[in-house]
Amino acid sequence: MTALSSIYQSHNKARGFIYEESYPWTNDQLNAIQSKLAEAGVKYCVGSYVDLHGTPKGKFVPLSHFEHFAHGSELYTGYALDGLGQAPNDDEIASVPDLGMIIPLPWNPEVAWIPADNTLHDKPYEVNARVILQKVLKEAKELGFGMNLGIECELFVVKQNEDGTIQIPNTDDNLTKSCYDIKRFMDRYDWLDKMATSIDDLGWGLYSFDHEDANSQFEFDFNYADALTMCDRFTFFRMMAKHYASEEGLLATFMPKPFADKTGSGAHFNMSLYDLETGENLFKRPHSEDPRGLGVTELAYQFIAGILKHGPALCATFAPTVNSYKRLVRRGLMAYYSWAPVFNSYGRNNRTNSLRVPMSGGRVESRNADAACNPYLAAALALAAGLEGIKEKLDPGNPQEVNLYELSPSEMQERGISELPTTLKEAVNAFASDPFTRQTLGDTLYNEFVTYKSEEWRQYHQSIAQWEIDRYARLY
């Protein structure tokens, strides 16, 4: 399959046009794109935006309607969607496709998937997370910065039983430490091959994939890209993984912690800023020139400091579900440490920090982002926090190089290290009490996030789990 995205990027139109003064595509260009789609066998297009949770939404249109579709002809009742900030009496929102990325579905090339932005009255609708990310990217652009992002894609492939419970598909995938296991990898070869082949065909630059730390857990790593493109790819990746798993009679789940006694699924954000004129990585310098020895610039340290300053609030978008905080534990019910970041701290190749600078330098990895995050929302707030650190020339202090899991509370206090939120309720409270989040997202999206996530916690807290029945039903 041809990566059609590269064809349209050859028009030299930057990804993300919603804040440009004029529409970026001429009628001749739209006609050329429509012709290429027809030649590729495409019959339908969908302009796919996301709701508050990062779930793709959209209408399908026939290719004959392409020109109108490209200008935002498709209207939506926002009240029918989670977190889009509309009431039943509000005007409809539109979706305008970003033609810098067009992906014919690898499993059905008659349908072209195109990421889209919401507008209201022909203006960017800033209650949409993809729109907000572009707004923050514009602020970075005014400083001369672009943002590169790589997301490590982790997930479980499981069998769902008739009663809704899930289990590992093959019973001999039962090793205590199954990380990198070749036999268990080959057990899921058909699904893995479909995924890897599609990622390569799409031109994303897959460079490794493996059986991860938990049973029937896998990870895919492909090249980083500008932040908007990477968030689009991650959104499509999740949709593609679910489809190919369903072909095998299985479920691909991005639930961060589906099994209490196994490692959870992260979506580590690997971030750097680059010079918009030269493309130079502004975070990288030789280790020998870095007084702290991590191989990053003072700009990177300021970026890190900004994220640490707002770490508890950011946690609500990096880890946005009740289940997320079952992953963010030191050990839990596992036989060994969880790898999960529970501390608002940074260091070099030390995976007990929430922010890690890999040995190669030049980038900052946020480890508390998980597989359920809305990538646009998380990236927007991470970038905004990092830019604040740069503007205010903040200093993150010394990197932490010890195993933080083993420190006592007094030792943590001596080092000035605090723990990140331990429940969704704590995270939402931190999000709500930090003025930075409202300032970045605006009143409506801020209120929508707090409202939906507070309700998610309320419903969870008032539900009765099987654990409670097993523990208490016969106890008294």
mmCIF file with all atom_site columns, C-alpha atoms in Angstrom, residues 26-211:
data_model
loop_
_atom_site.group_PDB
_atom_site.id
_atom_site.type_symbol
_atom_site.label_atom_id
_atom_site.label_alt_id
_atom_site.label_comp_id
_atom_site.label_asym_id
_atom_site.label_entity_id
_atom_site.label_seq_id
_atom_site.pdbx_PDB_ins_code
_atom_site.Cartn_x
_atom_site.Cartn_y
_atom_site.Cartn_z
_atom_site.occupancy
_atom_site.B_iso_or_equiv
_atom_site.pdbx_formal_charge
_atom_site.auth_seq_id
_atom_site.auth_comp_id
_atom_site.auth_asym_id
_atom_site.auth_atom_id
_atom_site.pdbx_PDB_model_num
ATOM 1   C CA . THR A 1 26  ? -6.368  25.552  -3.700 1.00 0.00 ? 26  THR A CA 1
ATOM 2   C CA . ASN A 1 27  ? -9.160  24.026  -5.773 1.00 0.00 ? 27  ASN A CA 1
ATOM 3   C CA . ASP A 1 28  ? -6.578  22.624  -8.185 1.00 0.00 ? 28  ASP A CA 1
ATOM 4   C CA . GLN A 1 29  ? -4.780  20.903  -5.320 1.00 0.00 ? 29  GLN A CA 1
ATOM 5   C CA . LEU A 1 30  ? -8.031  19.488  -3.955 1.00 0.00 ? 30  LEU A CA 1
ATOM 6   C CA . ASN A 1 31  ? -8.919  18.154  -7.407 1.00 0.00 ? 31  ASN A CA 1
ATOM 7   C CA . ALA A 1 32  ? -5.469  16.554  -7.669 1.00 0.00 ? 32  ALA A CA 1
ATOM 8   C CA . ILE A 1 33  ? -5.845  14.898  -4.278 1.00 0.00 ? 33  ILE A CA 1
ATOM 9   C CA . GLN A 1 34  ? -9.320  13.644  -5.156 1.00 0.00 ? 34  GLN A CA 1
ATOM 10  C CA . SER A 1 35  ? -7.978  12.169  -8.395 1.00 0.00 ? 35  SER A CA 1
ATOM 11  C CA . LYS A 1 36  ? -5.141  10.380  -6.607 1.00 0.00 ? 36  LYS A CA 1
ATOM 12  C CA . LEU A 1 37  ? -7.589  8.952   -4.096 1.00 0.00 ? 37  LEU A CA 1
ATOM 13  C CA . ALA A 1 38  ? -9.790  7.689   -6.913 1.00 0.00 ? 38  ALA A CA 1
ATOM 14  C CA . GLU A 1 39  ? -6.768  6.115   -8.623 1.00 0.00 ? 39  GLU A CA 1
ATOM 15  C CA . ALA A 1 40  ? -5.929  4.352   -5.341 1.00 0.00 ? 40  ALA A CA 1
ATOM 16  C CA . GLY A 1 41  ? -9.444  2.862   -5.201 1.00 0.00 ? 41  GLY A CA 1
ATOM 17  C CA . VAL A 1 42  ? -10.759 5.053   -2.366 1.00 0.00 ? 42  VAL A CA 1
ATOM 18  C CA . LYS A 1 43  ? -14.559 5.317   -2.298 1.00 0.00 ? 43  LYS A CA 1
ATOM 19  C CA . TYR A 1 44  ? -15.182 6.987   1.079  1.00 0.00 ? 44  TYR A CA 1
ATOM 20  C CA . CYS A 1 45  ? -13.432 9.463   3.387  1.00 0.00 ? 45  CYS A CA 1
ATOM 21  C CA . VAL A 1 46  ? -13.829 10.082  7.104  1.00 0.00 ? 46  VAL A CA 1
ATOM 22  C CA . GLY A 1 47  ? -12.619 13.234  8.828  1.00 0.00 ? 47  GLY A CA 1
ATOM 23  C CA . SER A 1 48  ? -11.723 11.825  12.221 1.00 0.00 ? 48  SER A CA 1
ATOM 24  C CA . TYR A 1 49  ? -11.566 14.099  15.263 1.00 0.00 ? 49  TYR A CA 1
ATOM 25  C CA . VAL A 1 50  ? -11.516 12.916  18.880 1.00 0.00 ? 50  VAL A CA 1
ATOM 26  C CA . ASP A 1 51  ? -13.687 13.442  21.923 1.00 0.00 ? 51  ASP A CA 1
ATOM 27  C CA . LEU A 1 52  ? -12.382 14.249  25.408 1.00 0.00 ? 52  LEU A CA 1
ATOM 28  C CA . HIS A 1 53  ? -11.161 10.664  25.876 1.00 0.00 ? 53  HIS A CA 1
ATOM 29  C CA . GLY A 1 54  ? -9.239  10.586  22.590 1.00 0.00 ? 54  GLY A CA 1
ATOM 30  C CA . THR A 1 55  ? -11.822 8.311   20.929 1.00 0.00 ? 55  THR A CA 1
ATOM 31  C CA . PRO A 1 56  ? -12.098 8.866   17.142 1.00 0.00 ? 56  PRO A CA 1
ATOM 32  C CA . LYS A 1 57  ? -15.402 10.267  15.848 1.00 0.00 ? 57  LYS A CA 1
ATOM 33  C CA . GLY A 1 58  ? -16.571 11.273  12.382 1.00 0.00 ? 58  GLY A CA 1
ATOM 34  C CA . LYS A 1 59  ? -18.914 10.931  9.412  1.00 0.00 ? 59  LYS A CA 1
ATOM 35  C CA . PHE A 1 60  ? -18.162 9.001   6.240  1.00 0.00 ? 60  PHE A CA 1
ATOM 36  C CA . VAL A 1 61  ? -18.642 10.755  2.912  1.00 0.00 ? 61  VAL A CA 1
ATOM 37  C CA . PRO A 1 62  ? -18.418 9.473   -0.662 1.00 0.00 ? 62  PRO A CA 1
ATOM 38  C CA . LEU A 1 63  ? -15.386 10.578  -2.655 1.00 0.00 ? 63  LEU A CA 1
ATOM 39  C CA . SER A 1 64  ? -17.683 12.516  -4.997 1.00 0.00 ? 64  SER A CA 1
ATOM 40  C CA . HIS A 1 65  ? -18.330 14.855  -2.047 1.00 0.00 ? 65  HIS A CA 1
ATOM 41  C CA . PHE A 1 66  ? -14.603 15.387  -1.395 1.00 0.00 ? 66  PHE A CA 1
ATOM 42  C CA . GLU A 1 67  ? -14.311 19.111  -2.190 1.00 0.00 ? 67  GLU A CA 1
ATOM 43  C CA . HIS A 1 68  ? -17.173 20.063  0.129  1.00 0.00 ? 68  HIS A CA 1
ATOM 44  C CA . PHE A 1 69  ? -15.889 17.661  2.772  1.00 0.00 ? 69  PHE A CA 1
ATOM 45  C CA . ALA A 1 70  ? -12.417 19.244  2.569  1.00 0.00 ? 70  ALA A CA 1
ATOM 46  C CA . HIS A 1 71  ? -13.921 22.646  3.362  1.00 0.00 ? 71  HIS A CA 1
ATOM 47  C CA . GLY A 1 72  ? -15.757 21.373  6.447  1.00 0.00 ? 72  GLY A CA 1
ATOM 48  C CA . SER A 1 73  ? -19.206 20.534  5.143  1.00 0.00 ? 73  SER A CA 1
ATOM 49  C CA . GLU A 1 74  ? -19.864 17.845  7.784  1.00 0.00 ? 74  GLU A CA 1
ATOM 50  C CA . LEU A 1 75  ? -21.698 19.137  10.868 1.00 0.00 ? 75  LEU A CA 1
ATOM 51  C CA . TYR A 1 76  ? -22.066 17.488  14.279 1.00 0.00 ? 76  TYR A CA 1
ATOM 52  C CA . THR A 1 77  ? -24.275 17.884  17.306 1.00 0.00 ? 77  THR A CA 1
ATOM 53  C CA . GLY A 1 78  ? -21.669 18.470  19.981 1.00 0.00 ? 78  GLY A CA 1
ATOM 54  C CA . TYR A 1 79  ? -24.016 17.516  22.807 1.00 0.00 ? 79  TYR A CA 1
ATOM 55  C CA . ALA A 1 80  ? -23.906 13.925  21.498 1.00 0.00 ? 80  ALA A CA 1
ATOM 56  C CA . LEU A 1 81  ? -20.176 13.731  22.311 1.00 0.00 ? 81  LEU A CA 1
ATOM 57  C CA . ASP A 1 82  ? -18.206 13.577  25.550 1.00 0.00 ? 82  ASP A CA 1
ATOM 58  C CA . GLY A 1 83  ? -16.363 16.705  26.553 1.00 0.00 ? 83  GLY A CA 1
ATOM 59  C CA . LEU A 1 84  ? -17.118 18.935  23.569 1.00 0.00 ? 84  LEU A CA 1
ATOM 60  C CA . GLY A 1 85  ? -18.779 21.557  25.745 1.00 0.00 ? 85  GLY A CA 1
ATOM 61  C CA . GLN A 1 86  ? -22.143 21.864  24.014 1.00 0.00 ? 86  GLN A CA 1
ATOM 62  C CA . ALA A 1 87  ? -25.769 21.945  25.120 1.00 0.00 ? 87  ALA A CA 1
ATOM 63  C CA . PRO A 1 88  ? -28.757 20.694  23.071 1.00 0.00 ? 88  PRO A CA 1
ATOM 64  C CA . ASN A 1 89  ? -29.562 24.261  21.905 1.00 0.00 ? 89  ASN A CA 1
ATOM 65  C CA . ASP A 1 90  ? -26.065 25.077  20.616 1.00 0.00 ? 90  ASP A CA 1
ATOM 66  C CA . ASP A 1 91  ? -25.136 25.465  16.960 1.00 0.00 ? 91  ASP A CA 1
ATOM 67  C CA . GLU A 1 92  ? -23.465 22.488  15.309 1.00 0.00 ? 92  GLU A CA 1
ATOM 68  C CA . ILE A 1 93  ? -19.727 22.111  15.104 1.00 0.00 ? 93  ILE A CA 1
ATOM 69  C CA . ALA A 1 94  ? -17.971 21.203  11.866 1.00 0.00 ? 94  ALA A CA 1
ATOM 70  C CA . SER A 1 95  ? -14.991 18.981  11.159 1.00 0.00 ? 95  SER A CA 1
ATOM 71  C CA . VAL A 1 96  ? -12.313 20.151  8.718  1.00 0.00 ? 96  VAL A CA 1
ATOM 72  C CA . PRO A 1 97  ? -9.936  17.391  7.559  1.00 0.00 ? 97  PRO A CA 1
ATOM 73  C CA . ASP A 1 98  ? -6.168  17.977  7.745  1.00 0.00 ? 98  ASP A CA 1
ATOM 74  C CA . LEU A 1 99  ? -5.130  16.739  4.315  1.00 0.00 ? 99  LEU A CA 1
ATOM 75  C CA . GLY A 1 100 ? -1.463  16.594  5.310  1.00 0.00 ? 100 GLY A CA 1
ATOM 76  C CA . MET A 1 101 ? -2.169  13.026  6.445  1.00 0.00 ? 101 MET A CA 1
ATOM 77  C CA . ILE A 1 102 ? -4.439  10.688  4.501  1.00 0.00 ? 102 ILE A CA 1
ATOM 78  C CA . ILE A 1 103 ? -4.419  6.980   5.337  1.00 0.00 ? 103 ILE A CA 1
ATOM 79  C CA . PRO A 1 104 ? -6.419  4.461   3.306  1.00 0.00 ? 104 PRO A CA 1
ATOM 80  C CA . LEU A 1 105 ? -7.275  1.791   5.854  1.00 0.00 ? 105 LEU A CA 1
ATOM 81  C CA . PRO A 1 106 ? -4.738  -1.021  5.389  1.00 0.00 ? 106 PRO A CA 1
ATOM 82  C CA . TRP A 1 107 ? -7.513  -3.592  5.911  1.00 0.00 ? 107 TRP A CA 1
ATOM 83  C CA . ASN A 1 108 ? -10.012 -1.752  3.680  1.00 0.00 ? 108 ASN A CA 1
ATOM 84  C CA . PRO A 1 109 ? -8.320  0.678   1.237  1.00 0.00 ? 109 PRO A CA 1
ATOM 85  C CA . GLU A 1 110 ? -11.693 1.825   -0.070 1.00 0.00 ? 110 GLU A CA 1
ATOM 86  C CA . VAL A 1 111 ? -11.915 4.014   3.056  1.00 0.00 ? 111 VAL A CA 1
ATOM 87  C CA . ALA A 1 112 ? -9.498  6.916   3.692  1.00 0.00 ? 112 ALA A CA 1
ATOM 88  C CA . TRP A 1 113 ? -8.962  8.025   7.297  1.00 0.00 ? 113 TRP A CA 1
ATOM 89  C CA . ILE A 1 114 ? -8.024  11.704  7.703  1.00 0.00 ? 114 ILE A CA 1
ATOM 90  C CA . PRO A 1 115 ? -7.455  13.471  11.053 1.00 0.00 ? 115 PRO A CA 1
ATOM 91  C CA . ALA A 1 116 ? -9.709  16.495  11.438 1.00 0.00 ? 116 ALA A CA 1
ATOM 92  C CA . ASP A 1 117 ? -10.254 19.600  13.523 1.00 0.00 ? 117 ASP A CA 1
ATOM 93  C CA . ASN A 1 118 ? -13.482 21.009  14.884 1.00 0.00 ? 118 ASN A CA 1
ATOM 94  C CA . THR A 1 119 ? -14.626 24.505  14.002 1.00 0.00 ? 119 THR A CA 1
ATOM 95  C CA . LEU A 1 120 ? -17.593 26.582  15.137 1.00 0.00 ? 120 LEU A CA 1
ATOM 96  C CA . HIS A 1 121 ? -18.800 29.460  12.965 1.00 0.00 ? 121 HIS A CA 1
ATOM 97  C CA . ASP A 1 122 ? -15.682 28.971  10.793 1.00 0.00 ? 122 ASP A CA 1
ATOM 98  C CA . LYS A 1 123 ? -13.290 29.504  13.708 1.00 0.00 ? 123 LYS A CA 1
ATOM 99  C CA . PRO A 1 124 ? -11.146 26.943  15.555 1.00 0.00 ? 124 PRO A CA 1
ATOM 100 C CA . TYR A 1 125 ? -13.247 25.261  18.230 1.00 0.00 ? 125 TYR A CA 1
ATOM 101 C CA . GLU A 1 126 ? -10.934 25.287  21.214 1.00 0.00 ? 126 GLU A CA 1
ATOM 102 C CA . VAL A 1 127 ? -12.839 22.665  23.182 1.00 0.00 ? 127 VAL A CA 1
ATOM 103 C CA . ASN A 1 128 ? -11.263 20.070  20.891 1.00 0.00 ? 128 ASN A CA 1
ATOM 104 C CA . ALA A 1 129 ? -7.937  18.676  22.090 1.00 0.00 ? 129 ALA A CA 1
ATOM 105 C CA . ARG A 1 130 ? -6.340  18.554  18.613 1.00 0.00 ? 130 ARG A CA 1
ATOM 106 C CA . VAL A 1 131 ? -7.209  22.217  18.118 1.00 0.00 ? 131 VAL A CA 1
ATOM 107 C CA . ILE A 1 132 ? -5.720  23.110  21.512 1.00 0.00 ? 132 ILE A CA 1
ATOM 108 C CA . LEU A 1 133 ? -2.489  21.283  20.670 1.00 0.00 ? 133 LEU A CA 1
ATOM 109 C CA . GLN A 1 134 ? -2.176  23.393  17.533 1.00 0.00 ? 134 GLN A CA 1
ATOM 110 C CA . LYS A 1 135 ? -2.798  26.538  19.562 1.00 0.00 ? 135 LYS A CA 1
ATOM 111 C CA . VAL A 1 136 ? 0.086   25.679  21.911 1.00 0.00 ? 136 VAL A CA 1
ATOM 112 C CA . LEU A 1 137 ? 2.261   24.708  18.928 1.00 0.00 ? 137 LEU A CA 1
ATOM 113 C CA . LYS A 1 138 ? 1.582   28.172  17.515 1.00 0.00 ? 138 LYS A CA 1
ATOM 114 C CA . GLU A 1 139 ? 2.821   29.699  20.782 1.00 0.00 ? 139 GLU A CA 1
ATOM 115 C CA . ALA A 1 140 ? 5.974   27.605  20.478 1.00 0.00 ? 140 ALA A CA 1
ATOM 116 C CA . LYS A 1 141 ? 6.324   28.715  16.846 1.00 0.00 ? 141 LYS A CA 1
ATOM 117 C CA . GLU A 1 142 ? 6.323   32.355  17.945 1.00 0.00 ? 142 GLU A CA 1
ATOM 118 C CA . LEU A 1 143 ? 9.396   31.515  20.040 1.00 0.00 ? 143 LEU A CA 1
ATOM 119 C CA . GLY A 1 144 ? 11.034  29.777  17.085 1.00 0.00 ? 144 GLY A CA 1
ATOM 120 C CA . PHE A 1 145 ? 10.387  26.263  18.384 1.00 0.00 ? 145 PHE A CA 1
ATOM 121 C CA . GLY A 1 146 ? 8.758   23.154  16.987 1.00 0.00 ? 146 GLY A CA 1
ATOM 122 C CA . MET A 1 147 ? 8.076   20.051  19.073 1.00 0.00 ? 147 MET A CA 1
ATOM 123 C CA . ASN A 1 148 ? 9.130   16.539  18.152 1.00 0.00 ? 148 ASN A CA 1
ATOM 124 C CA . LEU A 1 149 ? 7.403   13.644  19.864 1.00 0.00 ? 149 LEU A CA 1
ATOM 125 C CA . GLY A 1 150 ? 7.840   9.904   19.946 1.00 0.00 ? 150 GLY A CA 1
ATOM 126 C CA . ILE A 1 151 ? 5.258   7.710   21.683 1.00 0.00 ? 151 ILE A CA 1
ATOM 127 C CA . GLU A 1 152 ? 6.082   4.161   22.755 1.00 0.00 ? 152 GLU A CA 1
ATOM 128 C CA . CYS A 1 153 ? 2.992   2.081   21.966 1.00 0.00 ? 153 CYS A CA 1
ATOM 129 C CA . GLU A 1 154 ? 2.254   -0.618  24.552 1.00 0.00 ? 154 GLU A CA 1
ATOM 130 C CA . LEU A 1 155 ? -0.861  -2.765  24.746 1.00 0.00 ? 155 LEU A CA 1
ATOM 131 C CA . PHE A 1 156 ? -2.251  -6.168  25.714 1.00 0.00 ? 156 PHE A CA 1
ATOM 132 C CA . VAL A 1 157 ? -3.823  -8.659  23.314 1.00 0.00 ? 157 VAL A CA 1
ATOM 133 C CA . VAL A 1 158 ? -6.343  -10.713 25.283 1.00 0.00 ? 158 VAL A CA 1
ATOM 134 C CA . LYS A 1 159 ? -9.294  -13.033 24.911 1.00 0.00 ? 159 LYS A CA 1
ATOM 135 C CA . GLN A 1 160 ? -12.609 -11.681 26.138 1.00 0.00 ? 160 GLN A CA 1
ATOM 136 C CA . ASN A 1 161 ? -14.959 -14.259 27.603 1.00 0.00 ? 161 ASN A CA 1
ATOM 137 C CA . GLU A 1 162 ? -18.733 -14.302 27.249 1.00 0.00 ? 162 GLU A CA 1
ATOM 138 C CA . ASP A 1 163 ? -19.137 -12.913 30.771 1.00 0.00 ? 163 ASP A CA 1
ATOM 139 C CA . GLY A 1 164 ? -16.933 -9.917  29.890 1.00 0.00 ? 164 GLY A CA 1
ATOM 140 C CA . THR A 1 165 ? -13.861 -11.067 31.776 1.00 0.00 ? 165 THR A CA 1
ATOM 141 C CA . ILE A 1 166 ? -10.515 -11.227 29.998 1.00 0.00 ? 166 ILE A CA 1
ATOM 142 C CA . GLN A 1 167 ? -7.710  -13.755 29.993 1.00 0.00 ? 167 GLN A CA 1
ATOM 143 C CA . ILE A 1 168 ? -4.340  -14.384 28.372 1.00 0.00 ? 168 ILE A CA 1
ATOM 144 C CA . PRO A 1 169 ? -5.099  -16.140 25.042 1.00 0.00 ? 169 PRO A CA 1
ATOM 145 C CA . ASN A 1 170 ? -2.463  -18.885 25.281 1.00 0.00 ? 170 ASN A CA 1
ATOM 146 C CA . THR A 1 171 ? -2.145  -20.632 28.630 1.00 0.00 ? 171 THR A CA 1
ATOM 147 C CA . ASP A 1 172 ? 1.618   -21.135 28.389 1.00 0.00 ? 172 ASP A CA 1
ATOM 148 C CA . ASP A 1 173 ? 2.247   -17.379 28.240 1.00 0.00 ? 173 ASP A CA 1
ATOM 149 C CA . ASN A 1 174 ? 2.720   -17.615 31.992 1.00 0.00 ? 174 ASN A CA 1
ATOM 150 C CA . LEU A 1 175 ? 6.321   -16.624 32.684 1.00 0.00 ? 175 LEU A CA 1
ATOM 151 C CA . THR A 1 176 ? 6.926   -14.386 35.681 1.00 0.00 ? 176 THR A CA 1
ATOM 152 C CA . LYS A 1 177 ? 9.240   -12.349 33.477 1.00 0.00 ? 177 LYS A CA 1
ATOM 153 C CA . SER A 1 178 ? 8.128   -12.731 29.879 1.00 0.00 ? 178 SER A CA 1
ATOM 154 C CA . CYS A 1 179 ? 9.829   -9.619  28.535 1.00 0.00 ? 179 CYS A CA 1
ATOM 155 C CA . TYR A 1 180 ? 11.436  -10.154 25.087 1.00 0.00 ? 180 TYR A CA 1
ATOM 156 C CA . ASP A 1 181 ? 10.319  -13.798 25.049 1.00 0.00 ? 181 ASP A CA 1
ATOM 157 C CA . ILE A 1 182 ? 10.539  -15.091 21.481 1.00 0.00 ? 182 ILE A CA 1
ATOM 158 C CA . LYS A 1 183 ? 8.231   -18.106 21.803 1.00 0.00 ? 183 LYS A CA 1
ATOM 159 C CA . ARG A 1 184 ? 5.365   -16.006 23.208 1.00 0.00 ? 184 ARG A CA 1
ATOM 160 C CA . PHE A 1 185 ? 6.026   -13.373 20.576 1.00 0.00 ? 185 PHE A CA 1
ATOM 161 C CA . MET A 1 186 ? 5.667   -15.953 17.811 1.00 0.00 ? 186 MET A CA 1
ATOM 162 C CA . ASP A 1 187 ? 2.367   -17.148 19.307 1.00 0.00 ? 187 ASP A CA 1
ATOM 163 C CA . ARG A 1 188 ? 0.873   -13.801 18.205 1.00 0.00 ? 188 ARG A CA 1
ATOM 164 C CA . TYR A 1 189 ? 2.816   -13.652 14.944 1.00 0.00 ? 189 TYR A CA 1
ATOM 165 C CA . ASP A 1 190 ? -0.187  -13.228 12.632 1.00 0.00 ? 190 ASP A CA 1
ATOM 166 C CA . TRP A 1 191 ? -1.428  -10.152 14.491 1.00 0.00 ? 191 TRP A CA 1
ATOM 167 C CA . LEU A 1 192 ? 2.068   -8.744  14.962 1.00 0.00 ? 192 LEU A CA 1
ATOM 168 C CA . ASP A 1 193 ? 2.882   -9.191  11.273 1.00 0.00 ? 193 ASP A CA 1
ATOM 169 C CA . LYS A 1 194 ? -0.267  -7.340  10.192 1.00 0.00 ? 194 LYS A CA 1
ATOM 170 C CA . MET A 1 195 ? 0.596   -4.476  12.521 1.00 0.00 ? 195 MET A CA 1
ATOM 171 C CA . ALA A 1 196 ? 4.270   -4.276  11.545 1.00 0.00 ? 196 ALA A CA 1
ATOM 172 C CA . THR A 1 197 ? 3.566   -4.529  7.819  1.00 0.00 ? 197 THR A CA 1
ATOM 173 C CA . SER A 1 198 ? 0.969   -1.759  7.991  1.00 0.00 ? 198 SER A CA 1
ATOM 174 C CA . ILE A 1 199 ? 3.207   0.541   10.041 1.00 0.00 ? 199 ILE A CA 1
ATOM 175 C CA . ASP A 1 200 ? 6.021   0.076   7.530  1.00 0.00 ? 200 ASP A CA 1
ATOM 176 C CA . ASP A 1 201 ? 3.712   0.565   4.553  1.00 0.00 ? 201 ASP A CA 1
ATOM 177 C CA . LEU A 1 202 ? 2.487   3.804   6.098  1.00 0.00 ? 202 LEU A CA 1
ATOM 178 C CA . GLY A 1 203 ? 6.055   5.091   6.206  1.00 0.00 ? 203 GLY A CA 1
ATOM 179 C CA . TRP A 1 204 ? 6.209   5.547   9.963  1.00 0.00 ? 204 TRP A CA 1
ATOM 180 C CA . GLY A 1 205 ? 9.665   3.979   10.267 1.00 0.00 ? 205 GLY A CA 1
ATOM 181 C CA . LEU A 1 206 ? 9.088   0.972   12.502 1.00 0.00 ? 206 LEU A CA 1
ATOM 182 C CA . TYR A 1 207 ? 12.406  0.026   14.077 1.00 0.00 ? 207 TYR A CA 1
ATOM 183 C CA . SER A 1 208 ? 11.489  -2.578  16.701 1.00 0.00 ? 208 SER A CA 1
ATOM 184 C CA . PHE A 1 209 ? 8.614   -4.470  18.271 1.00 0.00 ? 209 PHE A CA 1
ATOM 185 C CA . ASP A 1 210 ? 8.650   -7.081  21.020 1.00 0.00 ? 210 ASP A CA 1
ATOM 186 C CA . HIS A 1 211 ? 6.875   -9.070  23.679 1.00 0.00 ? 211 HIS A CA 1
#
